[in-house]
PDB file of C-alpha atoms in Angstrom:
ATOM      1  CA  MET E   1     -16.546  -8.840  20.797  1.00 67.00           C
ATOM      2  CA  THR E   2     -18.276 -10.591  17.887  1.00 82.00           C
ATOM      3  CA  LYS E   3     -16.991 -13.127  15.387  1.00 90.00           C
ATOM      4  CA  ALA E   4     -16.678 -10.309  12.841  1.00 91.00           C
ATOM      5  CA  ASN E   5     -14.047  -8.607  15.000  1.00 93.00           C
ATOM      6  CA  ALA E   6     -11.782 -11.647  14.742  1.00 93.00           C
ATOM      7  CA  LEU E   7     -11.916 -11.790  10.944  1.00 96.00           C
ATOM      8  CA  PRO E   8      -8.736 -10.768   9.081  1.00 96.00           C
ATOM      9  CA  ILE E   9      -8.101  -7.573   7.145  1.00 98.00           C
ATOM     10  CA  GLY E  10      -7.436  -8.088   3.430  1.00 98.00           C
ATOM     11  CA  VAL E  11      -4.754  -6.032   1.687  1.00 98.00           C
ATOM     12  CA  PHE E  12      -3.910  -6.139  -2.015  1.00 98.00           C
ATOM     13  CA  ASP E  13      -1.391  -4.510  -4.336  1.00 97.00           C
ATOM     14  CA  SER E  14       0.009  -5.170  -7.788  1.00 94.00           C
ATOM     15  CA  GLY E  15       3.245  -6.380  -6.199  1.00 93.00           C
ATOM     16  CA  VAL E  16       5.432  -5.815  -3.144  1.00 95.00           C
ATOM     17  CA  GLY E  17       5.150  -2.044  -2.646  1.00 94.00           C
ATOM     18  CA  GLY E  18       1.965  -2.453  -0.643  1.00 96.00           C
ATOM     19  CA  LEU E  19       3.943  -4.332   1.991  1.00 97.00           C
ATOM     20  CA  THR E  20       4.903  -0.883   3.340  1.00 96.00           C
ATOM     21  CA  VAL E  21       1.188  -0.386   4.004  1.00 97.00           C
ATOM     22  CA  LEU E  22       0.969  -3.828   5.607  1.00 97.00           C
ATOM     23  CA  ARG E  23       3.977  -2.980   7.754  1.00 96.00           C
ATOM     24  CA  ALA E  24       2.316   0.225   8.992  1.00 95.00           C
ATOM     25  CA  LEU E  25      -0.959  -1.608   9.606  1.00 97.00           C
ATOM     26  CA  ARG E  26       0.729  -4.302  11.687  1.00 96.00           C
ATOM     27  CA  GLN E  27       2.537  -1.713  13.781  1.00 95.00           C
ATOM     28  CA  ARG E  28      -0.646   0.215  14.481  1.00 95.00           C
ATOM     29  CA  LEU E  29      -2.966  -2.804  14.807  1.00 96.00           C
ATOM     30  CA  PRO E  30      -0.952  -5.582  16.486  1.00 93.00           C
ATOM     31  CA  ASN E  31      -4.046  -7.587  17.436  1.00 94.00           C
ATOM     32  CA  GLU E  32      -5.294  -7.937  13.878  1.00 96.00           C
ATOM     33  CA  GLN E  33      -4.747 -10.768  11.390  1.00 96.00           C
ATOM     34  CA  PHE E  34      -3.868  -9.787   7.812  1.00 97.00           C
ATOM     35  CA  ILE E  35      -4.016 -11.471   4.408  1.00 98.00           C
ATOM     36  CA  TYR E  36      -1.821  -9.777   1.806  1.00 98.00           C
ATOM     37  CA  LEU E  37      -2.237 -10.460  -1.908  1.00 98.00           C
ATOM     38  CA  GLY E  38       0.361  -9.271  -4.426  1.00 97.00           C
ATOM     39  CA  ASP E  39      -0.816  -9.603  -8.034  1.00 96.00           C
ATOM     40  CA  THR E  40       2.753 -10.081  -9.242  1.00 95.00           C
ATOM     41  CA  ALA E  41       1.699 -11.899 -12.420  1.00 95.00           C
ATOM     42  CA  ARG E  42       0.205  -8.689 -13.817  1.00 92.00           C
ATOM     43  CA  LEU E  43       2.346  -5.928 -12.382  1.00 89.00           C
ATOM     44  CA  PRO E  44       2.816  -3.064 -12.888  1.00 87.00           C
ATOM     45  CA  TYR E  45      -0.738  -1.735 -12.833  1.00 88.00           C
ATOM     46  CA  GLY E  46       0.512   1.766 -13.642  1.00 82.00           C
ATOM     47  CA  THR E  47       1.035   0.976 -17.330  1.00 81.00           C
ATOM     48  CA  LYS E  48      -2.395  -0.631 -17.802  1.00 87.00           C
ATOM     49  CA  SER E  49      -5.648   0.997 -18.882  1.00 88.00           C
ATOM     50  CA  GLY E  50      -8.164   2.068 -16.259  1.00 88.00           C
ATOM     51  CA  ASP E  51     -10.568  -0.649 -17.379  1.00 93.00           C
ATOM     52  CA  SER E  52      -7.897  -3.324 -16.956  1.00 93.00           C
ATOM     53  CA  VAL E  53      -6.874  -2.043 -13.521  1.00 92.00           C
ATOM     54  CA  LEU E  54     -10.491  -2.030 -12.381  1.00 95.00           C
ATOM     55  CA  ARG E  55     -10.953  -5.606 -13.621  1.00 95.00           C
ATOM     56  CA  TYR E  56      -7.775  -6.768 -11.880  1.00 96.00           C
ATOM     57  CA  SER E  57      -8.817  -4.971  -8.678  1.00 97.00           C
ATOM     58  CA  ILE E  58     -12.223  -6.636  -8.655  1.00 97.00           C
ATOM     59  CA  GLN E  59     -10.618 -10.049  -9.124  1.00 97.00           C
ATOM     60  CA  ALA E  60      -8.104  -9.461  -6.323  1.00 98.00           C
ATOM     61  CA  ALA E  61     -10.764  -8.093  -4.004  1.00 98.00           C
ATOM     62  CA  GLU E  62     -13.132 -11.007  -4.652  1.00 97.00           C
ATOM     63  CA  PHE E  63     -10.332 -13.449  -3.950  1.00 98.00           C
ATOM     64  CA  LEU E  64      -9.713 -11.838  -0.556  1.00 98.00           C
ATOM     65  CA  VAL E  65     -13.405 -11.427   0.291  1.00 98.00           C
ATOM     66  CA  ASN E  66     -13.990 -15.124  -0.441  1.00 97.00           C
ATOM     67  CA  GLN E  67     -11.414 -15.948   2.259  1.00 96.00           C
ATOM     68  CA  GLY E  68     -13.538 -14.136   4.838  1.00 97.00           C
ATOM     69  CA  ILE E  69     -12.314 -10.638   5.673  1.00 98.00           C
ATOM     70  CA  LYS E  70     -13.859  -7.739   7.561  1.00 98.00           C
ATOM     71  CA  TYR E  71     -12.044  -4.863   5.841  1.00 98.00           C
ATOM     72  CA  LEU E  72     -10.409  -4.344   2.437  1.00 98.00           C
ATOM     73  CA  VAL E  73      -7.323  -2.161   1.965  1.00 98.00           C
ATOM     74  CA  ILE E  74      -6.242  -1.218  -1.567  1.00 98.00           C
ATOM     75  CA  ALA E  75      -2.503  -0.769  -1.013  1.00 97.00           C
ATOM     76  CA  CYS E  76      -1.854   0.437  -4.563  1.00 95.00           C
ATOM     77  CA  ASN E  77      -2.092   4.023  -5.766  1.00 93.00           C
ATOM     78  CA  THR E  78      -3.116   3.103  -9.315  1.00 90.00           C
ATOM     79  CA  ALA E  79      -5.842   0.726  -8.130  1.00 94.00           C
ATOM     80  CA  SER E  80      -6.974   3.235  -5.513  1.00 95.00           C
ATOM     81  CA  SER E  81      -7.455   5.879  -8.197  1.00 91.00           C
ATOM     82  CA  VAL E  82      -9.977   3.801 -10.170  1.00 92.00           C
ATOM     83  CA  ALA E  83     -11.369   1.090  -7.906  1.00 95.00           C
ATOM     84  CA  VAL E  84     -12.240   2.464  -4.461  1.00 96.00           C
ATOM     85  CA  GLU E  85     -15.821   3.509  -5.204  1.00 96.00           C
ATOM     86  CA  PRO E  86     -16.689   0.500  -7.409  1.00 98.00           C
ATOM     87  CA  LEU E  87     -15.381  -1.869  -4.736  1.00 98.00           C
ATOM     88  CA  ARG E  88     -17.248  -0.041  -1.981  1.00 98.00           C
ATOM     89  CA  GLU E  89     -20.468  -0.431  -3.928  1.00 98.00           C
ATOM     90  CA  ARG E  90     -19.741  -4.068  -4.768  1.00 98.00           C
ATOM     91  CA  PHE E  91     -18.907  -5.210  -1.240  1.00 98.00           C
ATOM     92  CA  ALA E  92     -21.034  -2.921   0.925  1.00 97.00           C
ATOM     93  CA  PRO E  93     -21.376  -2.788   3.877  1.00 96.00           C
ATOM     94  CA  MET E  94     -17.789  -4.032   4.272  1.00 97.00           C
ATOM     95  CA  PRO E  95     -15.458  -1.022   4.545  1.00 98.00           C
ATOM     96  CA  VAL E  96     -13.002  -0.440   1.698  1.00 98.00           C
ATOM     97  CA  ILE E  97     -10.163   2.078   1.723  1.00 98.00           C
ATOM     98  CA  GLY E  98      -7.437   3.123  -0.701  1.00 98.00           C
ATOM     99  CA  VAL E  99      -4.196   4.970  -0.060  1.00 97.00           C
ATOM    100  CA  ILE E 100      -4.910   8.208  -1.944  1.00 97.00           C
ATOM    101  CA  GLU E 101      -7.608   9.735   0.241  1.00 96.00           C
ATOM    102  CA  PRO E 102      -5.826   9.243   3.602  1.00 97.00           C
ATOM    103  CA  GLY E 103      -2.555  10.522   2.141  1.00 96.00           C
ATOM    104  CA  SER E 104      -4.251  13.597   0.710  1.00 97.00           C
ATOM    105  CA  ILE E 105      -6.018  14.376   3.984  1.00 97.00           C
ATOM    106  CA  ALA E 106      -2.736  14.113   5.887  1.00 96.00           C
ATOM    107  CA  GLY E 107      -0.905  16.202   3.287  1.00 97.00           C
ATOM    108  CA  CYS E 108      -3.443  19.011   3.539  1.00 98.00           C
ATOM    109  CA  ALA E 109      -3.361  18.879   7.340  1.00 97.00           C
ATOM    110  CA  ALA E 110       0.447  19.053   7.397  1.00 97.00           C
ATOM    111  CA  SER E 111       0.841  21.975   4.995  1.00 98.00           C
ATOM    112  CA  LYS E 112       0.804  25.494   6.412  1.00 97.00           C
ATOM    113  CA  SER E 113       1.561  27.206   3.108  1.00 97.00           C
ATOM    114  CA  GLY E 114      -0.912  25.191   1.051  1.00 97.00           C
ATOM    115  CA  HIS E 115       1.897  24.258  -1.341  1.00 98.00           C
ATOM    116  CA  ILE E 116       2.176  20.467  -1.524  1.00 98.00           C
ATOM    117  CA  ALA E 117       4.487  18.321  -3.642  1.00 98.00           C
ATOM    118  CA  VAL E 118       3.461  14.796  -4.613  1.00 97.00           C
ATOM    119  CA  LEU E 119       6.061  12.210  -5.566  1.00 96.00           C
ATOM    120  CA  ALA E 120       4.530   9.285  -7.413  1.00 93.00           C
ATOM    121  CA  THR E 121       4.852   6.991 -10.397  1.00 87.00           C
ATOM    122  CA  GLU E 122       4.246   8.261 -13.918  1.00 85.00           C
ATOM    123  CA  GLY E 123       0.813   6.638 -14.102  1.00 81.00           C
ATOM    124  CA  THR E 124      -0.367   8.150 -10.819  1.00 87.00           C
ATOM    125  CA  VAL E 125       0.887  11.619 -11.755  1.00 90.00           C
ATOM    126  CA  ARG E 126      -0.606  11.403 -15.231  1.00 86.00           C
ATOM    127  CA  GLY E 127      -3.962  10.270 -13.836  1.00 88.00           C
ATOM    128  CA  GLY E 128      -4.107  13.235 -11.454  1.00 93.00           C
ATOM    129  CA  ALA E 129      -5.695  11.312  -8.579  1.00 92.00           C
ATOM    130  CA  TYR E 130      -3.785  13.134  -5.829  1.00 96.00           C
ATOM    131  CA  GLN E 131      -4.305  16.509  -7.485  1.00 96.00           C
ATOM    132  CA  ARG E 132      -8.065  15.939  -7.564  1.00 96.00           C
ATOM    133  CA  ALA E 133      -8.232  14.574  -4.023  1.00 97.00           C
ATOM    134  CA  ILE E 134      -6.288  17.516  -2.608  1.00 98.00           C
ATOM    135  CA  ALA E 135      -8.361  20.017  -4.622  1.00 97.00           C
ATOM    136  CA  ARG E 136     -11.559  18.579  -3.124  1.00 97.00           C
ATOM    137  CA  LEU E 137     -10.151  19.040   0.368  1.00 97.00           C
ATOM    138  CA  GLU E 138      -8.383  22.374  -0.157  1.00 97.00           C
ATOM    139  CA  PRO E 139      -9.515  24.144  -3.337  1.00 97.00           C
ATOM    140  CA  ASN E 140      -6.822  26.806  -2.931  1.00 96.00           C
ATOM    141  CA  ALA E 141      -3.945  24.376  -2.471  1.00 97.00           C
ATOM    142  CA  GLN E 142      -1.054  24.481  -4.928  1.00 97.00           C
ATOM    143  CA  VAL E 143      -0.087  20.942  -5.923  1.00 97.00           C
ATOM    144  CA  SER E 144       3.121  20.071  -7.755  1.00 97.00           C
ATOM    145  CA  ALA E 145       3.377  16.448  -8.877  1.00 95.00           C
ATOM    146  CA  GLN E 146       6.619  14.776  -9.912  1.00 95.00           C
ATOM    147  CA  ALA E 147       6.913  11.344 -11.505  1.00 93.00           C
ATOM    148  CA  CYS E 148       9.827   9.463  -9.933  1.00 94.00           C
ATOM    149  CA  SER E 149      10.030   6.287 -11.967  1.00 87.00           C
ATOM    150  CA  LEU E 150      13.571   5.381 -10.880  1.00 93.00           C
ATOM    151  CA  PHE E 151      12.533   5.344  -7.223  1.00 94.00           C
ATOM    152  CA  VAL E 152      10.676   2.051  -7.784  1.00 90.00           C
ATOM    153  CA  ALA E 153      13.806   0.362  -9.123  1.00 90.00           C
ATOM    154  CA  LEU E 154      15.941   1.811  -6.321  1.00 93.00           C
ATOM    155  CA  ALA E 155      13.510   0.540  -3.706  1.00 92.00           C
ATOM    156  CA  GLU E 156      13.311  -2.951  -5.189  1.00 89.00           C
ATOM    157  CA  GLU E 157      17.101  -3.206  -5.534  1.00 89.00           C
ATOM    158  CA  GLY E 158      17.587  -2.080  -1.937  1.00 90.00           C
ATOM    159  CA  TRP E 159      19.460   1.112  -2.869  1.00 92.00           C
ATOM    160  CA  THR E 160      17.423   3.188  -0.463  1.00 93.00           C
ATOM    161  CA  ASP E 161      20.056   5.445   1.054  1.00 89.00           C
ATOM    162  CA  GLY E 162      23.538   6.719   0.338  1.00 92.00           C
ATOM    163  CA  ALA E 163      25.024   8.611  -2.581  1.00 95.00           C
ATOM    164  CA  ILE E 164      23.138   6.948  -5.443  1.00 95.00           C
ATOM    165  CA  ALA E 165      19.694   7.299  -3.870  1.00 96.00           C
ATOM    166  CA  GLU E 166      20.383  10.889  -2.832  1.00 97.00           C
ATOM    167  CA  ALA E 167      21.702  11.876  -6.268  1.00 97.00           C
ATOM    168  CA  ILE E 168      18.549  10.604  -7.965  1.00 96.00           C
ATOM    169  CA  ALA E 169      16.366  12.210  -5.308  1.00 97.00           C
ATOM    170  CA  HIS E 170      18.078  15.531  -6.019  1.00 96.00           C
ATOM    171  CA  ARG E 171      17.256  15.250  -9.723  1.00 94.00           C
ATOM    172  CA  TYR E 172      13.566  14.819  -8.953  1.00 95.00           C
ATOM    173  CA  VAL E 173      13.100  17.054  -5.924  1.00 95.00           C
ATOM    174  CA  ASP E 174      15.294  19.993  -6.897  1.00 94.00           C
ATOM    175  CA  GLU E 175      13.127  20.668  -9.934  1.00 88.00           C
ATOM    176  CA  LEU E 176      10.027  20.835  -7.751  1.00 93.00           C
ATOM    177  CA  PHE E 177      11.541  23.400  -5.420  1.00 93.00           C
ATOM    178  CA  ARG E 178      12.921  25.472  -8.281  1.00 93.00           C
ATOM    179  CA  ASN E 179       9.383  25.795  -9.609  1.00 93.00           C
ATOM    180  CA  ASP E 180       7.754  26.422  -6.216  1.00 95.00           C
ATOM    181  CA  SER E 181       9.886  27.614  -3.314  1.00 94.00           C
ATOM    182  CA  GLN E 182       6.871  27.668  -0.954  1.00 97.00           C
ATOM    183  CA  ILE E 183       6.450  23.883  -0.866  1.00 98.00           C
ATOM    184  CA  ASP E 184       6.418  22.782   2.759  1.00 98.00           C
ATOM    185  CA  THR E 185       4.995  19.252   2.462  1.00 98.00           C
ATOM    186  CA  LEU E 186       6.210  16.263   0.461  1.00 98.00           C
ATOM    187  CA  LEU E 187       3.574  13.580  -0.022  1.00 97.00           C
ATOM    188  CA  LEU E 188       4.865  10.117  -0.909  1.00 96.00           C
ATOM    189  CA  GLY E 189       2.301   8.969  -3.456  1.00 94.00           C
ATOM    190  CA  CYS E 190       3.686   5.496  -4.126  1.00 93.00           C
ATOM    191  CA  THR E 191       3.850   2.599  -1.702  1.00 93.00           C
ATOM    192  CA  HIS E 192       7.455   1.924  -2.754  1.00 92.00           C
ATOM    193  CA  PHE E 193       8.636   5.341  -1.642  1.00 94.00           C
ATOM    194  CA  PRO E 194       8.529   5.153   2.191  1.00 93.00           C
ATOM    195  CA  VAL E 195      11.698   3.023   2.150  1.00 93.00           C
ATOM    196  CA  LEU E 196      13.450   6.005   0.515  1.00 95.00           C
ATOM    197  CA  ALA E 197      12.418   8.450   3.241  1.00 95.00           C
ATOM    198  CA  ALA E 198      15.941   8.704   4.682  1.00 95.00           C
ATOM    199  CA  ALA E 199      17.431   9.655   1.313  1.00 96.00           C
ATOM    200  CA  LEU E 200      14.679  12.192   0.726  1.00 97.00           C
ATOM    201  CA  ARG E 201      15.178  13.698   4.176  1.00 97.00           C
ATOM    202  CA  ALA E 202      18.895  14.085   3.492  1.00 96.00           C
ATOM    203  CA  VAL E 203      18.054  15.980   0.291  1.00 96.00           C
ATOM    204  CA  ILE E 204      15.224  18.268   1.464  1.00 96.00           C
ATOM    205  CA  GLY E 205      16.448  18.993   4.991  1.00 96.00           C
ATOM    206  CA  PRO E 206      14.464  19.092   8.244  1.00 96.00           C
ATOM    207  CA  ALA E 207      11.994  21.889   7.478  1.00 95.00           C
ATOM    208  CA  ILE E 208       9.844  20.039   4.930  1.00 97.00           C
ATOM    209  CA  THR E 209       7.209  17.639   6.251  1.00 98.00           C
ATOM    210  CA  ILE E 210       7.231  14.190   4.660  1.00 97.00           C
ATOM    211  CA  VAL E 211       3.814  12.519   4.584  1.00 97.00           C
ATOM    212  CA  ASP E 212       3.825   8.733   4.228  1.00 92.00           C
ATOM    213  CA  SER E 213       0.577   7.438   2.716  1.00 90.00           C
ATOM    214  CA  ALA E 214       1.246   4.015   4.266  1.00 93.00           C
ATOM    215  CA  GLU E 215       1.202   5.377   7.816  1.00 93.00           C
ATOM    216  CA  THR E 216      -1.750   7.679   7.171  1.00 94.00           C
ATOM    217  CA  THR E 217      -3.726   4.786   5.687  1.00 97.00           C
ATOM    218  CA  ALA E 218      -3.006   2.683   8.768  1.00 97.00           C
ATOM    219  CA  ARG E 219      -4.308   5.473  10.997  1.00 96.00           C
ATOM    220  CA  ALA E 220      -7.454   5.761   8.899  1.00 97.00           C
ATOM    221  CA  VAL E 221      -8.067   2.002   9.077  1.00 98.00           C
ATOM    222  CA  GLN E 222      -7.669   2.042  12.841  1.00 97.00           C
ATOM    223  CA  ALA E 223     -10.123   4.924  13.184  1.00 97.00           C
ATOM    224  CA  GLU E 224     -12.748   3.228  11.012  1.00 97.00           C
ATOM    225  CA  LEU E 225     -12.403  -0.102  12.804  1.00 97.00           C
ATOM    226  CA  ILE E 226     -13.048   1.687  16.090  1.00 97.00           C
ATOM    227  CA  ASP E 227     -15.951   3.685  14.635  1.00 97.00           C
ATOM    228  CA  ARG E 228     -17.622   0.556  13.236  1.00 96.00           C
ATOM    229  CA  GLY E 229     -16.957  -1.547  16.324  1.00 96.00           C
ATOM    230  CA  LEU E 230     -14.779  -3.976  14.333  1.00 96.00           C
ATOM    231  CA  LEU E 231     -11.493  -3.607  16.218  1.00 96.00           C
ATOM    232  CA  ASN E 232     -10.015  -6.872  17.480  1.00 94.00           C
ATOM    233  CA  THR E 233      -9.447  -6.301  21.182  1.00 88.00           C
ATOM    234  CA  ALA E 234      -8.893  -9.943  22.161  1.00 83.00           C
ATOM    235  CA  GLY E 235      -5.306 -10.274  20.973  1.00 66.00           C
ATOM    236  CA  PRO E 236      -3.825 -11.982  17.916  1.00 58.00           C
ATOM    237  CA  VAL E 237      -5.640 -15.013  16.589  1.00 54.00           C
ATOM    238  CA  LEU E 238      -3.666 -18.227  16.621  1.00 46.00           C
ATOM    239  CA  GLY E 239      -3.465 -19.851  13.217  1.00 46.00           C
ATOM    240  CA  ARG E 240      -1.327 -21.962  10.961  1.00 39.00           C
ATOM    241  CA  MET E 241       1.233 -20.255   8.778  1.00 38.00           C
ATOM    242  CA  PRO E 242       0.973 -20.925   5.011  1.00 41.00           C
ATOM    243  CA  GLU E 243       4.119 -23.043   5.040  1.00 39.00           C
ATOM    244  CA  CYS E 244       2.563 -25.272   7.717  1.00 35.00           C
ATOM    245  CA  ARG E 245      -0.586 -26.130   5.805  1.00 37.00           C
ATOM    246  CA  GLY E 246      -1.050 -29.850   5.391  1.00 35.00           C
ATOM    247  CA  ARG E 247       1.604 -30.753   7.971  1.00 31.00           C
ATOM    248  CA  THR E 248       0.433 -32.804  10.916  1.00 33.00           C
ATOM    249  CA  ASP E 249       3.300 -31.551  13.076  1.00 34.00           C
ATOM    250  CA  ALA E 250       2.578 -27.858  12.446  1.00 34.00           C
ATOM    251  CA  GLN E 251       2.464 -25.799  15.596  1.00 36.00           C
ATOM    252  CA  ASP E 252      -0.028 -23.013  16.099  1.00 38.00           C
ATOM    253  CA  ARG E 253       1.845 -19.765  16.479  1.00 38.00           C
ATOM    254  CA  PRO E 254       0.913 -16.111  17.046  1.00 39.00           C
ATOM    255  CA  SER E 255      -0.771 -14.501  14.097  1.00 67.00           C
ATOM    256  CA  ALA E 256       1.559 -13.403  11.297  1.00 88.00           C
ATOM    257  CA  PRO E 257       0.407 -12.074   7.931  1.00 96.00           C
ATOM    258  CA  ILE E 258      -0.714 -14.594   5.369  1.00 97.00           C
ATOM    259  CA  LEU E 259       1.231 -13.724   2.221  1.00 98.00           C
ATOM    260  CA  GLN E 260      -0.095 -14.619  -1.215  1.00 98.00           C
ATOM    261  CA  ALA E 261       1.239 -13.860  -4.710  1.00 98.00           C
ATOM    262  CA  THR E 262       0.074 -14.665  -8.223  1.00 97.00           C
ATOM    263  CA  ASP E 263       3.599 -15.271  -9.554  1.00 96.00           C
ATOM    264  CA  SER E 264       7.214 -15.893  -8.432  1.00 95.00           C
ATOM    265  CA  PRO E 265       7.104 -16.399  -4.655  1.00 96.00           C
ATOM    266  CA  GLU E 266      10.910 -16.376  -4.675  1.00 96.00           C
ATOM    267  CA  ARG E 267      11.164 -12.830  -6.008  1.00 95.00           C
ATOM    268  CA  PHE E 268       8.240 -11.737  -3.850  1.00 96.00           C
ATOM    269  CA  ALA E 269      10.099 -12.914  -0.761  1.00 96.00           C
ATOM    270  CA  ARG E 270      13.500 -11.554  -1.802  1.00 94.00           C
ATOM    271  CA  VAL E 271      12.275  -8.070  -2.667  1.00 95.00           C
ATOM    272  CA  GLY E 272       9.315  -7.940  -0.314  1.00 96.00           C
ATOM    273  CA  SER E 273      11.407  -8.497   2.815  1.00 95.00           C
ATOM    274  CA  ARG E 274      12.783  -4.962   2.410  1.00 92.00           C
ATOM    275  CA  PHE E 275       9.306  -3.480   2.300  1.00 95.00           C
ATOM    276  CA  LEU E 276       7.817  -5.518   5.136  1.00 95.00           C
ATOM    277  CA  GLY E 277      10.816  -4.747   7.326  1.00 92.00           C
ATOM    278  CA  GLU E 278      11.528  -8.360   8.196  1.00 92.00           C
ATOM    279  CA  SER E 279      13.066 -11.281   6.387  1.00 94.00           C
ATOM    280  CA  PHE E 280      10.904 -14.092   5.035  1.00 95.00           C
ATOM    281  CA  ASP E 281      11.505 -16.770   2.444  1.00 95.00           C
ATOM    282  CA  ALA E 282       9.455 -18.174  -0.423  1.00 97.00           C
ATOM    283  CA  SER E 283       7.965 -20.903   1.759  1.00 96.00           C
ATOM    284  CA  ARG E 284       6.002 -18.176   3.505  1.00 95.00           C
ATOM    285  CA  VAL E 285       4.367 -17.103   0.239  1.00 97.00           C
ATOM    286  CA  GLU E 286       1.334 -18.973  -1.064  1.00 97.00           C
ATOM    287  CA  LEU E 287       1.125 -19.038  -4.854  1.00 97.00           C
ATOM    288  CA  VAL E 288      -2.486 -18.362  -5.887  1.00 97.00           C
ATOM    289  CA  ASP E 289      -4.430 -18.090  -9.145  1.00 95.00           C
ATOM    290  CA  LEU E 290      -7.082 -15.410  -9.552  1.00 92.00           C
ATOM    291  CA  ALA E 291      -8.466 -16.928 -12.756  1.00 72.00           C
ATOM    292  CA  PRO E 292     -11.063 -19.156 -11.020  1.00 55.00           C
ATOM    293  CA  THR E 293     -12.426 -16.089  -9.238  1.00 48.00           C
ATOM    294  CA  ALA E 294     -12.559 -14.155 -12.490  1.00 44.00           C
ATOM    295  CA  ALA E 295     -14.408 -16.962 -14.253  1.00 43.00           C
ATOM    296  CA  ARG E 296     -17.279 -17.228 -11.775  1.00 43.00           C
TER     297      ARG E 296
END
C-alpha cells in the first residue's frame, strides 16, 4: 500500500445534508479517513445561479484538495449538476464523483417498468439533472420529478417520521402516482431525504423500490477506489480530532471524520447529528474560511 492509499477522502456540501453521504461512506469504507466541509455560510446552493454554484464548488474543492486528499465527493445535488466535469478537469487525475450519476444508475437498475419518480429540491427538479442522467442511461425511461421543498425543513427539524412527516409525504407522492401508476422506483434526489425513508415507506408501501443516492454514491466510491488501487487496506489512520488541536495532552484516537463548516458550528452540530447518525457537539466542528482559497 502506498502513501496515497492513506490519504483522506474529501466530501463537501452546501450544509449538513451531505452528512448522509458521509454516513454511508463511513459504513462502507471503515478504514478510510474523511474530511467533510459544509459551506454553511452560503447555503442553500439550490437558489443560486449555476455560475455562483460552480464558483462556490471550486472554492470548496480547492480547500479540501489543499489539505491533501485522494478522492473528492460532491455530496450536493445542485453542485453535482454543474460542477462534476469542471472539477474532474481541474483536479485530474484525482477522481471526483457527484451524487446524481450513481443515483441515476441505481434507479435505472432497480426499475423493471422503466417508470422512475425523482424526489428532489425545487432547484434540482427545475435544472433537470436527474432527468438528463436517466435519459442518457435509459432513453425510453419515463421520469416523473417532484419538488419536495418541505422535506428539507422536516429533516432539519428532526420530524422524520410519524403523522406530520407522512401527511406531507402523501401530498407530494400521491400526485406522482396519480399521474403515473406504473412507477416502481422512487429515487431520493436530495441528500436530506434519506432520513425520511421510513415516512416514505409508510406512504408508498412495500412494493416500490426506494433508491438512496447516498448509499449508491458510497458503493460507487468503493468500486473506484478498488479499481484505481487507492483503497486503504491498513486500517483507520490514527490522528488528532479537531477539538484536540493545539492541546499537549491530546490523545491519538481511531480515525473519525474531520468536520469543517464555513459558518455556525453550533447549528451544524445540532442539526448535523441527525444526518450523521451520531451525536457530536460544536467543539468537533472546525470553523473555516474559504476566502483565502478564492483569492489565490
